Coordinates of C-alpha atoms and ligand atoms in Angstrom, one line a residue:
Chain A
M1 CA -44.4 -103.9 -167.6
T2 CA -45.7 -106.0 -170.4
E3 CA -43.6 -104.3 -173.0
K4 CA -40.6 -105.5 -171.2
L5 CA -41.7 -109.1 -171.8
S6 CA -40.7 -109.4 -175.4
F7 CA -38.0 -111.9 -175.8
N8 CA -34.6 -110.7 -177.0
K9 CA -32.6 -112.5 -179.6
T10 CA -30.6 -114.5 -177.1
T11 CA -33.7 -115.8 -175.5
I12 CA -35.2 -116.8 -178.8
A13 CA -32.0 -118.6 -179.7
V14 CA -32.1 -120.4 -176.3
I15 CA -35.7 -121.4 -177.0
A16 CA -34.7 -122.7 -180.4
V17 CA -32.0 -124.9 -178.9
L18 CA -34.3 -126.1 -176.3
L19 CA -36.9 -127.1 -178.9
V20 CA -34.2 -129.2 -180.6
V21 CA -33.6 -131.0 -177.4
V22 CA -37.3 -131.5 -176.8
A23 CA -37.5 -132.9 -180.4
A24 CA -34.7 -135.3 -179.6
G25 CA -36.6 -136.4 -176.5
V26 CA -39.8 -137.0 -178.5
F27 CA -37.8 -139.0 -181.0
A28 CA -36.4 -141.2 -178.2
M29 CA -39.9 -141.7 -176.9
V30 CA -41.4 -142.6 -180.2
N31 CA -38.5 -145.0 -180.7
T32 CA -39.2 -146.6 -177.4
L33 CA -42.8 -147.0 -178.2
I34 CA -41.8 -148.8 -181.4
Q35 CA -38.8 -150.8 -180.3
G36 CA -39.7 -151.3 -176.7
Q37 CA -37.6 -151.1 -173.6
V38 CA -34.7 -152.9 -175.2
L39 CA -33.5 -149.4 -175.5
F40 CA -33.2 -149.0 -171.8
G41 CA -30.4 -150.2 -169.6
S42 CA -32.7 -151.8 -167.0
S43 CA -32.7 -155.6 -166.5
D44 CA -34.4 -158.2 -164.4
Q45 CA -31.9 -157.4 -161.6
V46 CA -32.3 -153.6 -161.9
P47 CA -35.8 -153.2 -163.1
W48 CA -36.0 -149.4 -162.6
N49 CA -33.8 -147.2 -164.7
L50 CA -32.8 -143.6 -165.2
L51 CA -36.4 -142.7 -166.1
I52 CA -37.5 -143.5 -162.6
V53 CA -34.6 -141.5 -161.2
A54 CA -35.6 -138.6 -163.4
Y55 CA -39.3 -138.9 -162.5
V56 CA -38.6 -139.0 -158.8
F57 CA -36.3 -136.0 -159.2
L58 CA -38.8 -134.0 -161.2
A59 CA -41.8 -134.9 -159.2
L60 CA -40.1 -133.9 -156.0
M61 CA -39.0 -130.6 -157.5
A62 CA -42.5 -129.8 -158.6
S63 CA -43.9 -130.7 -155.2
G64 CA -41.2 -128.6 -153.5
M65 CA -42.1 -125.5 -155.5
C66 CA -45.8 -126.0 -154.7
M67 CA -45.1 -126.6 -151.0
F68 CA -43.1 -123.3 -151.0
A69 CA -45.7 -121.3 -152.9
S70 CA -48.8 -122.6 -151.0
G71 CA -46.9 -122.5 -147.7
A72 CA -45.8 -118.9 -148.2
H73 CA -49.3 -118.0 -149.0
L74 CA -51.0 -119.8 -146.2
F75 CA -48.5 -119.0 -143.5
G76 CA -48.6 -115.3 -144.6
F77 CA -45.1 -114.7 -145.8
E78 CA -46.2 -111.8 -147.9
K79 CA -42.9 -110.8 -149.3
Y80 CA -42.6 -114.1 -151.1
Q81 CA -46.1 -114.1 -152.5
F82 CA -45.2 -112.5 -155.7
L83 CA -43.5 -115.8 -156.5
G84 CA -46.7 -117.7 -156.0
K85 CA -48.1 -117.8 -159.5
R86 CA -44.7 -118.4 -161.0
S87 CA -44.0 -121.3 -158.6
I88 CA -47.4 -123.0 -159.2
F89 CA -46.8 -122.6 -163.0
L90 CA -43.3 -124.0 -162.7
A91 CA -44.6 -126.9 -160.6
L92 CA -46.9 -127.7 -163.5
A93 CA -44.2 -127.2 -166.1
V94 CA -42.0 -129.6 -164.2
L95 CA -44.5 -132.2 -163.2
I96 CA -46.2 -132.7 -166.5
P97 CA -43.0 -133.6 -168.4
G98 CA -42.1 -135.7 -165.4
L99 CA -45.2 -137.7 -165.6
V100 CA -44.6 -138.3 -169.3
V101 CA -41.1 -139.6 -168.4
L102 CA -42.7 -142.0 -165.9
A103 CA -45.2 -143.1 -168.5
M104 CA -42.4 -144.1 -170.8
D105 CA -41.2 -146.6 -168.3
L106 CA -44.5 -148.4 -168.3
G107 CA -44.3 -151.5 -170.5
R108 CA -48.0 -151.3 -171.4
L109 CA -49.0 -147.7 -171.5
D110 CA -52.1 -148.7 -173.4
R111 CA -53.4 -150.4 -170.2
V112 CA -53.1 -147.5 -167.7
Y113 CA -56.8 -147.4 -167.3
Y114 CA -56.5 -150.4 -165.0
F115 CA -55.4 -147.8 -162.5
I116 CA -59.0 -146.8 -162.4
T117 CA -60.8 -150.1 -163.2
S118 CA -58.7 -152.4 -161.1
P119 CA -57.1 -150.5 -158.2
N120 CA -55.0 -152.1 -155.5
L121 CA -55.5 -150.0 -152.4
Q122 CA -52.6 -151.7 -150.7
A123 CA -50.1 -150.6 -153.4
P124 CA -48.1 -147.4 -152.8
M125 CA -47.7 -147.2 -156.6
W126 CA -51.4 -147.0 -157.0
W127 CA -51.7 -144.2 -154.3
M128 CA -48.8 -142.4 -156.0
G129 CA -50.6 -142.5 -159.3
A130 CA -53.9 -141.4 -157.8
T131 CA -52.4 -138.6 -155.7
Y132 CA -50.3 -137.2 -158.5
G133 CA -53.2 -137.4 -160.8
I134 CA -55.5 -135.4 -158.5
Y135 CA -52.6 -133.1 -157.6
V136 CA -52.0 -132.1 -161.2
V137 CA -55.7 -131.1 -161.5
L138 CA -55.6 -129.1 -158.2
L139 CA -52.4 -127.3 -159.4
L140 CA -54.1 -126.5 -162.7
A141 CA -57.2 -125.2 -160.9
E142 CA -55.0 -123.1 -158.5
F143 CA -53.1 -121.7 -161.4
I144 CA -56.3 -120.8 -163.2
A145 CA -57.7 -119.2 -160.1
M146 CA -54.5 -117.1 -159.8
H147 CA -54.7 -116.2 -163.4
V148 CA -58.2 -114.9 -163.3
K149 CA -57.4 -113.4 -159.9
N150 CA -60.0 -115.2 -157.9
E151 CA -58.2 -114.8 -154.6
K152 CA -60.8 -116.7 -152.6
V153 CA -60.8 -119.9 -154.7
M154 CA -57.0 -119.6 -154.9
H155 CA -56.8 -119.4 -151.1
Y156 CA -58.8 -122.5 -150.5
L157 CA -57.0 -124.4 -153.2
S158 CA -53.7 -123.6 -151.6
Y159 CA -54.7 -125.8 -148.6
F160 CA -55.4 -128.7 -151.0
T161 CA -52.3 -128.2 -153.1
L162 CA -50.1 -128.0 -150.0
V163 CA -51.6 -131.1 -148.5
G164 CA -51.5 -132.7 -152.0
A165 CA -47.8 -131.9 -152.5
V166 CA -46.8 -133.3 -149.1
A167 CA -49.0 -136.4 -149.5
A168 CA -47.9 -137.2 -153.1
T169 CA -44.3 -136.8 -152.2
S170 CA -44.3 -139.0 -149.2
I171 CA -46.4 -141.6 -151.0
L172 CA -43.8 -141.6 -153.8
G173 CA -41.3 -142.2 -151.0
G174 CA -43.5 -145.0 -149.8
I175 CA -43.0 -147.0 -152.9
F176 CA -39.4 -147.3 -151.8
A177 CA -40.0 -147.2 -148.1
T178 CA -42.0 -150.5 -148.2
A179 CA -39.4 -152.7 -149.9
V180 CA -38.2 -154.5 -146.8
Q181 CA -35.3 -156.2 -148.4
R182 CA -33.6 -153.1 -149.7
P183 CA -31.7 -151.2 -146.9
L184 CA -31.3 -148.1 -149.0
W185 CA -35.0 -147.8 -149.4
Y186 CA -36.7 -149.4 -146.4
G187 CA -38.2 -147.5 -143.5
G188 CA -40.6 -144.6 -142.8
S189 CA -37.7 -142.1 -142.8
T190 CA -37.4 -142.5 -146.6
S191 CA -40.9 -141.0 -147.0
V192 CA -40.0 -138.1 -144.6
F193 CA -36.7 -137.6 -146.4
F194 CA -38.6 -137.4 -149.7
V195 CA -40.6 -134.5 -148.4
L196 CA -37.5 -132.7 -147.2
S197 CA -35.7 -133.5 -150.4
A198 CA -38.7 -132.1 -152.4
L199 CA -38.6 -128.8 -150.6
L200 CA -34.8 -128.6 -151.0
T201 CA -35.0 -129.4 -154.7
G202 CA -38.0 -127.1 -155.2
V203 CA -36.4 -124.1 -153.4
A204 CA -33.1 -124.6 -155.3
A205 CA -34.8 -124.8 -158.7
L206 CA -37.1 -121.9 -157.9
S207 CA -34.1 -119.7 -157.0
I208 CA -32.4 -120.5 -160.3
F209 CA -35.5 -119.8 -162.3
V210 CA -36.3 -116.6 -160.5
Y211 CA -32.8 -115.3 -160.8
F212 CA -32.4 -116.0 -164.5
T213 CA -35.9 -114.7 -165.3
Q214 CA -35.2 -111.5 -163.6
K215 CA -31.8 -111.2 -165.2
S216 CA -32.9 -111.9 -168.7
L217 CA -36.2 -109.9 -168.6
F218 CA -35.4 -107.0 -166.3
K219 CA -31.6 -106.8 -166.8
Q220 CA -31.0 -106.5 -163.1
A221 CA -32.4 -108.1 -159.9
S222 CA -35.1 -106.0 -158.4
E223 CA -35.1 -105.3 -154.7
N224 CA -37.9 -107.7 -154.0
V225 CA -36.2 -110.5 -156.0
S226 CA -33.0 -109.9 -154.1
Y227 CA -35.0 -110.0 -150.9
A228 CA -36.7 -113.2 -151.9
L229 CA -33.5 -114.8 -153.0
S230 CA -31.9 -114.0 -149.7
G231 CA -34.8 -115.5 -147.8
L232 CA -34.8 -118.6 -150.0
S233 CA -31.1 -118.9 -149.3
K234 CA -31.7 -119.0 -145.6
L235 CA -34.3 -121.7 -146.1
L236 CA -32.0 -123.6 -148.4
G237 CA -29.3 -123.4 -145.8
V238 CA -31.5 -124.9 -143.2
L239 CA -32.7 -127.7 -145.5
L240 CA -29.2 -128.6 -146.5
A241 CA -28.2 -128.9 -142.9
V242 CA -31.1 -131.1 -142.1
A243 CA -30.4 -133.2 -145.1
L244 CA -26.8 -133.7 -143.9
G245 CA -28.3 -134.9 -140.6
F246 CA -30.5 -137.3 -142.4
N247 CA -27.6 -138.7 -144.3
A248 CA -25.5 -139.0 -141.2
W249 CA -28.2 -141.1 -139.5
K250 CA -28.8 -143.2 -142.5
L251 CA -25.1 -144.1 -142.6
I252 CA -25.0 -144.7 -138.8
T253 CA -28.0 -147.0 -138.8
M254 CA -26.7 -148.8 -141.9
F255 CA -23.3 -149.2 -140.3
Y256 CA -24.8 -151.2 -137.5
T257 CA -26.4 -153.7 -139.9
G258 CA -23.3 -153.8 -142.1
T259 CA -25.3 -154.7 -145.2
P260 CA -23.6 -154.9 -148.6
D261 CA -25.7 -151.8 -149.5
F262 CA -23.8 -149.9 -146.8
A263 CA -20.4 -151.0 -148.1
M264 CA -21.5 -150.0 -151.6
I265 CA -22.1 -146.4 -150.7
F266 CA -19.5 -146.1 -147.9
N267 CA -16.5 -147.4 -149.7
G268 CA -17.7 -149.5 -152.6
E269 CA -19.0 -149.0 -156.2
Y270 CA -21.2 -146.0 -155.4
A271 CA -18.9 -144.4 -152.9
L272 CA -17.7 -141.7 -155.3
L273 CA -21.2 -140.8 -156.3
Y274 CA -22.3 -140.8 -152.7
W275 CA -19.5 -138.9 -151.0
G276 CA -18.5 -136.8 -154.0
G277 CA -21.9 -136.2 -155.6
V278 CA -24.5 -136.4 -152.9
I279 CA -22.6 -135.2 -149.9
T280 CA -19.8 -132.9 -151.1
I281 CA -21.3 -131.3 -154.3
G282 CA -24.9 -131.5 -153.2
L283 CA -24.8 -130.6 -149.5
V284 CA -21.5 -129.5 -148.1
I285 CA -20.3 -127.1 -150.8
P286 CA -23.6 -125.2 -151.1
L287 CA -24.0 -125.1 -147.4
I288 CA -20.6 -123.6 -146.9
A289 CA -21.2 -121.2 -149.8
L290 CA -24.4 -120.0 -148.2
I291 CA -22.7 -119.6 -144.8
V292 CA -20.0 -117.4 -146.4
S293 CA -22.2 -115.3 -148.6
R294 CA -25.9 -115.0 -149.4
S295 CA -25.6 -112.8 -152.5
P296 CA -27.9 -113.7 -155.3
V297 CA -25.0 -115.1 -157.3
T298 CA -23.9 -117.3 -154.5
M299 CA -27.5 -118.4 -154.1
V300 CA -27.7 -119.4 -157.7
V301 CA -24.4 -121.3 -157.6
A302 CA -25.3 -123.0 -154.4
S303 CA -28.7 -123.9 -155.8
S304 CA -27.2 -125.4 -158.9
F305 CA -24.9 -127.5 -156.8
A306 CA -27.7 -128.6 -154.6
L307 CA -29.8 -129.5 -157.6
I308 CA -27.0 -131.7 -159.1
G309 CA -26.5 -133.3 -155.7
M310 CA -30.2 -134.0 -155.3
F311 CA -30.3 -135.6 -158.7
I312 CA -27.3 -137.8 -157.8
D313 CA -29.0 -138.6 -154.5
K314 CA -32.0 -140.0 -156.4
Y315 CA -29.7 -141.9 -158.7
V316 CA -27.8 -143.5 -155.8
T317 CA -31.1 -144.2 -154.0
V318 CA -33.1 -145.6 -156.9
I319 CA -30.4 -147.4 -158.8
G320 CA -28.0 -148.2 -155.9
G321 CA -30.9 -149.6 -154.0
Q322 CA -31.4 -152.3 -156.6
L323 CA -27.9 -153.4 -157.2
V324 CA -27.4 -155.8 -154.3
Q325 CA -28.9 -159.1 -155.3
P326 CA -30.4 -161.7 -153.0
F327 CA -28.6 -164.8 -151.8
G328 CA -25.1 -163.3 -152.0
Q329 CA -25.2 -163.4 -155.8
E330 CA -22.9 -161.1 -157.7
M331 CA -23.9 -157.4 -157.6
A332 CA -25.8 -156.3 -160.6
V333 CA -24.5 -153.6 -162.9
Y334 CA -26.5 -150.9 -164.6
S335 CA -25.6 -148.3 -167.1
T336 CA -27.8 -145.6 -168.6
T337 CA -28.5 -145.5 -172.3
V338 CA -28.7 -142.7 -174.7
T339 CA -32.4 -143.1 -175.1
E340 CA -32.9 -142.8 -171.3
W341 CA -30.9 -139.6 -171.3
L342 CA -32.7 -138.1 -174.3
I343 CA -36.1 -138.7 -172.7
F344 CA -34.9 -137.1 -169.4
I345 CA -33.1 -134.1 -170.9
G346 CA -36.0 -133.6 -173.4
A347 CA -38.4 -133.4 -170.5
M348 CA -36.2 -130.9 -168.7
A349 CA -36.0 -128.8 -171.9
A350 CA -39.7 -129.0 -172.2
T351 CA -40.0 -127.6 -168.7
V352 CA -38.0 -124.6 -169.6
V353 CA -39.8 -124.0 -172.8
I354 CA -43.2 -124.2 -171.1
Y355 CA -42.0 -121.9 -168.4
M356 CA -40.7 -119.3 -171.0
L357 CA -44.0 -119.5 -172.8
G358 CA -45.7 -119.0 -169.5
I359 CA -43.7 -115.9 -168.8
K360 CA -44.6 -114.5 -172.2
Y361 CA -48.3 -115.3 -172.4
L362 CA -49.6 -116.0 -168.9
S363 CA -48.2 -112.9 -167.1
L364 CA -46.5 -114.9 -164.3
D365 CA -45.4 -111.7 -162.8
D366 CA -48.9 -110.5 -162.1
H367 CA -47.8 -109.5 -158.7
D368 CA -45.2 -107.2 -160.0
P369 CA -42.3 -107.3 -157.6
H370 CA -41.7 -103.6 -158.1
Q371 CA -45.2 -102.8 -157.0
L372 CA -45.2 -105.0 -153.9
K373 CA -43.8 -102.4 -151.7
D374 CA -46.3 -99.8 -152.8
E375 CA -49.2 -102.2 -152.3
K376 CA -47.9 -102.9 -148.8
E377 CA -47.7 -99.2 -148.0
D378 CA -51.2 -98.8 -149.3
R379 CA -52.4 -101.6 -147.1
T380 CA -50.7 -100.2 -144.1
A381 CA -52.2 -96.8 -144.8
A382 CA -55.6 -98.4 -145.2
E383 CA -55.2 -100.3 -142.0
A384 CA -54.3 -97.1 -140.2
L385 CA -57.5 -95.4 -141.4
Chain B
M1 CA -61.9 -174.4 -147.5
G2 CA -59.8 -174.0 -150.6
K3 CA -56.4 -175.6 -151.0
N4 CA -53.1 -174.1 -149.9
Y5 CA -50.5 -175.4 -152.2
A6 CA -46.8 -175.5 -151.1
M7 CA -43.7 -177.1 -152.6
T8 CA -41.0 -179.2 -151.1
I9 CA -37.5 -179.6 -152.5
D10 CA -35.3 -182.2 -151.0
L11 CA -31.8 -180.8 -151.3
Q12 CA -30.2 -184.2 -150.5
S13 CA -32.1 -185.8 -153.3
C14 CA -31.4 -183.0 -155.8
I15 CA -28.4 -183.9 -158.0
G16 CA -28.1 -180.4 -159.5
C17 CA -29.0 -181.4 -163.1
A18 CA -31.2 -178.4 -163.8
A19 CA -33.8 -180.5 -165.6
C20 CA -36.4 -178.6 -163.7
S21 CA -35.2 -175.4 -165.2
V22 CA -35.1 -176.8 -168.7
T23 CA -38.5 -178.5 -168.6
C24 CA -40.1 -175.4 -167.2
K25 CA -39.1 -173.5 -170.3
N26 CA -40.8 -176.1 -172.4
E27 CA -44.0 -176.2 -170.4
N28 CA -44.4 -172.5 -170.1
N29 CA -43.0 -171.2 -173.4
T30 CA -40.6 -168.9 -171.7
D31 CA -38.1 -166.9 -173.8
D32 CA -34.3 -166.9 -173.5
G33 CA -33.1 -165.3 -170.4
I34 CA -36.5 -165.7 -168.7
N35 CA -36.6 -168.5 -166.2
W36 CA -39.5 -169.2 -163.9
M37 CA -37.7 -172.1 -162.3
H38 CA -34.0 -171.5 -162.0
F39 CA -31.3 -172.3 -159.5
L40 CA -28.8 -170.7 -157.2
K41 CA -25.2 -171.9 -157.3
K42 CA -22.5 -171.1 -154.8
E43 CA -18.9 -172.2 -154.9
T44 CA -16.9 -171.4 -151.7
G45 CA -13.5 -172.3 -150.3
T46 CA -10.2 -173.0 -151.9
F47 CA -9.1 -176.4 -153.3
P48 CA -9.1 -179.0 -151.8
N49 CA -11.5 -177.5 -149.2
V50 CA -14.2 -176.5 -151.6
R51 CA -17.9 -176.5 -151.2
Y52 CA -20.5 -176.5 -154.0
E53 CA -24.1 -175.7 -153.3
F54 CA -27.0 -176.0 -155.8
M55 CA -30.5 -175.0 -155.0
P56 CA -33.5 -174.9 -157.4
A57 CA -35.2 -171.5 -156.9
L58 CA -38.5 -170.3 -158.1
C59 CA -41.4 -168.1 -156.9
N60 CA -42.1 -168.9 -153.3
H61 CA -45.8 -168.3 -153.7
C62 CA -45.5 -166.3 -150.4
D63 CA -48.6 -166.2 -148.2
N64 CA -47.8 -162.6 -147.4
A65 CA -46.5 -161.7 -150.9
P66 CA -44.9 -158.3 -151.3
C67 CA -45.4 -158.5 -155.0
I68 CA -49.2 -158.6 -154.6
K69 CA -49.1 -155.7 -152.2
A70 CA -47.0 -153.7 -154.6
C71 CA -48.9 -154.2 -157.8
P72 CA -51.0 -151.1 -158.4
V73 CA -53.6 -152.8 -160.7
T74 CA -54.0 -156.2 -159.0
A75 CA -52.3 -158.0 -161.8
M76 CA -50.5 -160.0 -159.1
Y77 CA -53.0 -161.8 -157.0
K78 CA -53.7 -164.8 -154.8
D79 CA -55.9 -167.5 -156.3
E80 CA -58.3 -169.6 -154.2
D81 CA -55.7 -172.3 -153.9
G82 CA -53.0 -170.1 -152.3
L83 CA -51.0 -169.6 -155.4
T84 CA -49.5 -166.2 -156.2
L85 CA -50.5 -165.7 -159.8
H86 CA -49.9 -163.1 -162.5
D87 CA -52.5 -161.8 -164.9
A88 CA -50.6 -161.0 -168.1
D89 CA -53.7 -159.4 -169.6
K90 CA -53.8 -156.8 -166.8
C91 CA -50.2 -156.1 -166.2
I92 CA -49.1 -152.6 -167.1
G93 CA -45.4 -153.3 -166.9
C94 CA -44.6 -150.9 -164.0
K95 CA -42.2 -153.4 -162.4
A96 CA -43.2 -152.5 -158.9
C97 CA -43.6 -156.2 -158.2
M98 CA -40.0 -156.8 -159.3
A99 CA -38.7 -154.1 -157.0
A100 CA -40.8 -155.5 -154.1
C101 CA -40.1 -159.3 -154.5
P102 CA -37.2 -160.1 -152.1
Y103 CA -36.3 -163.2 -154.1
G104 CA -35.7 -161.7 -157.5
V105 CA -37.9 -164.2 -159.4
I106 CA -39.9 -162.0 -161.6
S107 CA -38.8 -161.3 -165.2
Y108 CA -39.7 -158.5 -167.5
N109 CA -40.3 -158.9 -171.3
K110 CA -38.2 -156.1 -172.7
D111 CA -38.5 -157.4 -176.2
N112 CA -41.1 -159.1 -178.4
P113 CA -41.1 -162.7 -177.2
H114 CA -39.1 -165.3 -179.0
E115 CA -37.5 -163.0 -181.5
Y116 CA -35.0 -165.7 -182.2
W117 CA -37.5 -167.6 -184.2
T118 CA -37.9 -164.7 -186.7
S119 CA -34.2 -164.8 -187.6
E120 CA -33.4 -165.6 -191.3
E121 CA -29.9 -166.6 -190.4
A122 CA -29.2 -170.3 -190.2
W123 CA -26.5 -171.9 -188.1
S124 CA -24.9 -173.4 -191.2
E125 CA -25.8 -173.9 -194.8
L126 CA -27.2 -177.3 -194.0
S127 CA -29.7 -176.2 -191.4
A128 CA -33.0 -174.4 -191.8
T129 CA -33.3 -170.9 -190.6
P130 CA -35.2 -170.3 -187.3
A131 CA -37.9 -168.4 -189.3
H132 CA -38.3 -171.4 -191.6
V133 CA -38.7 -173.9 -188.7
K134 CA -41.2 -171.6 -187.2
Q135 CA -43.1 -171.3 -190.5
E136 CA -43.2 -175.1 -190.8
T137 CA -44.6 -175.6 -187.3
G138 CA -47.1 -172.8 -187.8
E139 CA -46.6 -171.6 -184.2
T140 CA -44.8 -168.6 -182.7
L141 CA -42.5 -171.1 -181.1
P142 CA -41.7 -174.5 -182.6
Y143 CA -42.0 -176.2 -179.2
Y144 CA -45.1 -174.2 -178.3
N145 CA -47.2 -175.7 -175.5
P146 CA -50.8 -174.8 -176.0
E147 CA -51.8 -176.1 -172.6
R148 CA -50.2 -173.0 -171.0
A149 CA -53.1 -171.0 -172.5
Y150 CA -55.4 -172.6 -170.0
N151 CA -55.6 -169.4 -167.8
Y152 CA -52.6 -167.4 -168.8
E153 CA -51.2 -165.8 -172.0
A154 CA -49.5 -168.8 -173.4
I155 CA -46.7 -166.5 -174.6
R156 CA -46.5 -163.2 -172.8
S157 CA -46.4 -159.9 -174.7
R158 CA -43.6 -157.4 -174.7
G159 CA -43.9 -154.9 -171.8
V160 CA -45.3 -157.2 -169.1
V161 CA -43.6 -159.2 -166.4
E162 CA -44.0 -163.0 -165.8
K163 CA -43.1 -165.5 -163.2
C164 CA -43.7 -169.1 -162.0
Q165 CA -47.4 -170.0 -161.8
L166 CA -46.6 -173.3 -160.2
C167 CA -48.2 -175.0 -163.3
D168 CA -51.6 -174.0 -162.0
H169 CA -53.0 -175.4 -165.3
R170 CA -51.7 -178.9 -164.3
L171 CA -52.6 -178.6 -160.6
K172 CA -56.1 -177.9 -161.7
R173 CA -56.3 -181.4 -163.2
D174 CA -54.5 -183.0 -160.3
E175 CA -51.2 -183.3 -162.0
Q176 CA -47.9 -182.2 -160.4
P177 CA -46.1 -179.2 -162.0
Y178 CA -44.0 -180.3 -164.9
C179 CA -40.6 -179.6 -163.1
V180 CA -41.7 -181.9 -160.3
E181 CA -42.7 -184.6 -162.7
R182 CA -39.6 -184.4 -164.8
C183 CA -37.1 -184.3 -161.9
P184 CA -35.1 -187.5 -162.3
S185 CA -34.4 -187.8 -158.6
E186 CA -38.0 -187.0 -157.4
A187 CA -36.6 -184.3 -155.2
M188 CA -39.7 -182.1 -155.5
Y189 CA -43.4 -182.4 -154.5
V190 CA -46.3 -180.0 -154.5
G191 CA -49.1 -180.6 -151.9
D192 CA -52.0 -179.1 -150.1
L193 CA -51.1 -177.7 -146.7
N194 CA -54.9 -177.6 -145.9
D195 CA -55.3 -181.3 -146.4
P196 CA -54.2 -183.2 -143.3
D197 CA -53.9 -186.4 -145.3
D198 CA -51.6 -184.9 -147.9
K199 CA -48.1 -186.5 -148.1
I200 CA -46.6 -183.0 -147.7
H201 CA -47.0 -183.2 -144.0
E202 CA -45.0 -186.4 -143.9
I203 CA -42.2 -184.7 -145.9
L204 CA -42.3 -181.7 -143.7
K205 CA -41.5 -183.8 -140.7
D206 CA -37.9 -183.7 -141.9
E207 CA -35.7 -180.7 -141.1
H208 CA -36.7 -177.9 -143.4
K209 CA -36.3 -174.2 -144.1
T210 CA -37.8 -171.5 -146.2
L211 CA -35.9 -168.6 -147.8
K212 CA -35.7 -165.3 -146.0
D213 CA -38.6 -166.1 -143.8
E214 CA -37.4 -163.5 -141.4
L215 CA -38.9 -160.9 -143.8
G216 CA -42.4 -162.1 -142.9
T217 CA -43.2 -163.1 -146.5
K218 CA -44.3 -166.6 -145.4
P219 CA -42.7 -168.3 -148.4
K220 CA -44.2 -171.7 -149.3
V221 CA -41.3 -173.4 -151.0
Y222 CA -39.8 -175.6 -148.3
Y223 CA -36.2 -176.8 -148.7
I224 CA -35.8 -180.2 -147.0
N225 CA -32.6 -181.7 -145.6
S226 CA -30.1 -179.0 -146.5
F227 CA -26.5 -180.0 -146.2
Ligands
LIG401 S1 -41.4 -165.1 -154.3 FE1 -41.6 -163.0 -155.1 S2 -42.9 -163.2 -156.8 FE2 -43.2 -165.1 -155.6 S3 -44.9 -164.7 -154.2 FE3 -43.1 -164.2 -153.1 S4 -42.8 -162.0 -153.5 FE4 -44.2 -162.7 -155.0
LIG402 S1 -45.3 -155.1 -163.5 FE1 -47.4 -155.9 -163.8 S2 -47.6 -157.4 -162.2 FE2 -45.8 -156.2 -161.7 S3 -46.6 -154.6 -160.3 FE3 -46.6 -153.7 -162.4 S4 -48.7 -154.2 -163.2 FE4 -48.4 -155.5 -161.4

């Protein structure tokens, strides 16, 4: 199998392009460190910008992949276990650039050590930092255990990474859920939705990565990959339906309070993003597509739509949640800047590069999908003996 | 028992001159666009049935302050006299406090402070350049107030937030905050809620309200005699 893993010319060209994008991101970061956050579109009215949107999106994606991998392992969904190592590696490949993006939004990066020397245990932001910090270490440990094939350690670590993924995600939601004056954020359901949204984003991203890896490395989808994709598509379908329900109830409850935030997403400034982006592109189209067909191609298309939708969902939530100003003052405006986009896109490109290097050097396909069936037959035979 | 400072603003005395806002900038060396003490203005109705409201607005030094709860590194804290204070030496610039404060009174230093005074461009040929003025005074800011350095960065660095400290450096030596002292119509007062003999209790006998108290933040800026 290893001889198949040499990159062809197209792949190498793709990596070269990605490296250029990463370089542009690094340039934007260095520029930010030198010139400061004047390069960002945020203001006193809208303190959190695209970088926070990007971080939330990426952090949830990483947690979702890990929830899937650890969950599949712990709940014994054997047919998906060949995705385990890849998912955990992807989670790392997404989360680490994500944390770098978050760090860029800190005004005084040089003082982050206060997280350790002067913690505020009441602050969701502190818990978020702490859980994601520990979680990255656990993920790394789990990946190493997988890599050296220490099944036992990996098994136990799966418990921790699963709990870690759910905890970190819901605590990240908690940063928003505790802001009492912001109707788009406030309330415990925000944290629960973050967990749901993590799984949805993670599953969608995983499907895309699995499909393209399979296609570019093995020319055609193997039976196991097709099986996994079809299973993932069912899961994605359910998650999309639940997310629609969440949105319906969010709208209904907000309708009763009739806040300006409701008007903003219902028929105001962000209505197009909300109805067009979050609901139609992100939830309805992929759901219908998956009801009609669950072929690998449909799954990839649906996943792409779902991913775009989930990103817009974070944009509407994070940015939209800050636009309405207190005391009936004029609504704030925010527009993204080139620097913000470069950092975000650079981080995503870094994810793909890290992942591709992982495929090449870290044998992410240890559990060869082609062998899975034989293994299973062996096991059944062994059990019969 | 420590003190528990609170402020009263008599809206019927206030003439809407914004002197509080201007003097605050002097006292606390705040940069353009950063206002610790500011105001809310509202014009409603159509002529001739119009209404104009003006309200000085600042940090409410909430007793149950969301900004303090949100700050991951305890850079926002309550001091022993009930003030919500910010430690500019500890702040990491995460802006969680800004997202959490329901009153929108925290500002972020996006740029190096007082960049204006580094400019080499004069208003006209006859005037000195800002950089020259700065050089002559020998301070970062020609109207620099060194007193602010008492327990806070006198000029805050790029990348941290800042907000009203209720002139804690003045309160410490039993002086009223500078905005209170410079208000031409004596509309404001800062007193100790824990001291039964403080004049503040007398003032609070009048009809008063606090902002958004339904959120449970327990704000301590009392608006007296609203119209
Ligand atoms: S008004 Fe805002 S900044 Fe001031 S104490 Fe209350 S929450 Fe904190
Ligand atoms: S910006 Fe500074 S004061 Fe505000 S929450 Fe972050 S560390 Fe605390």
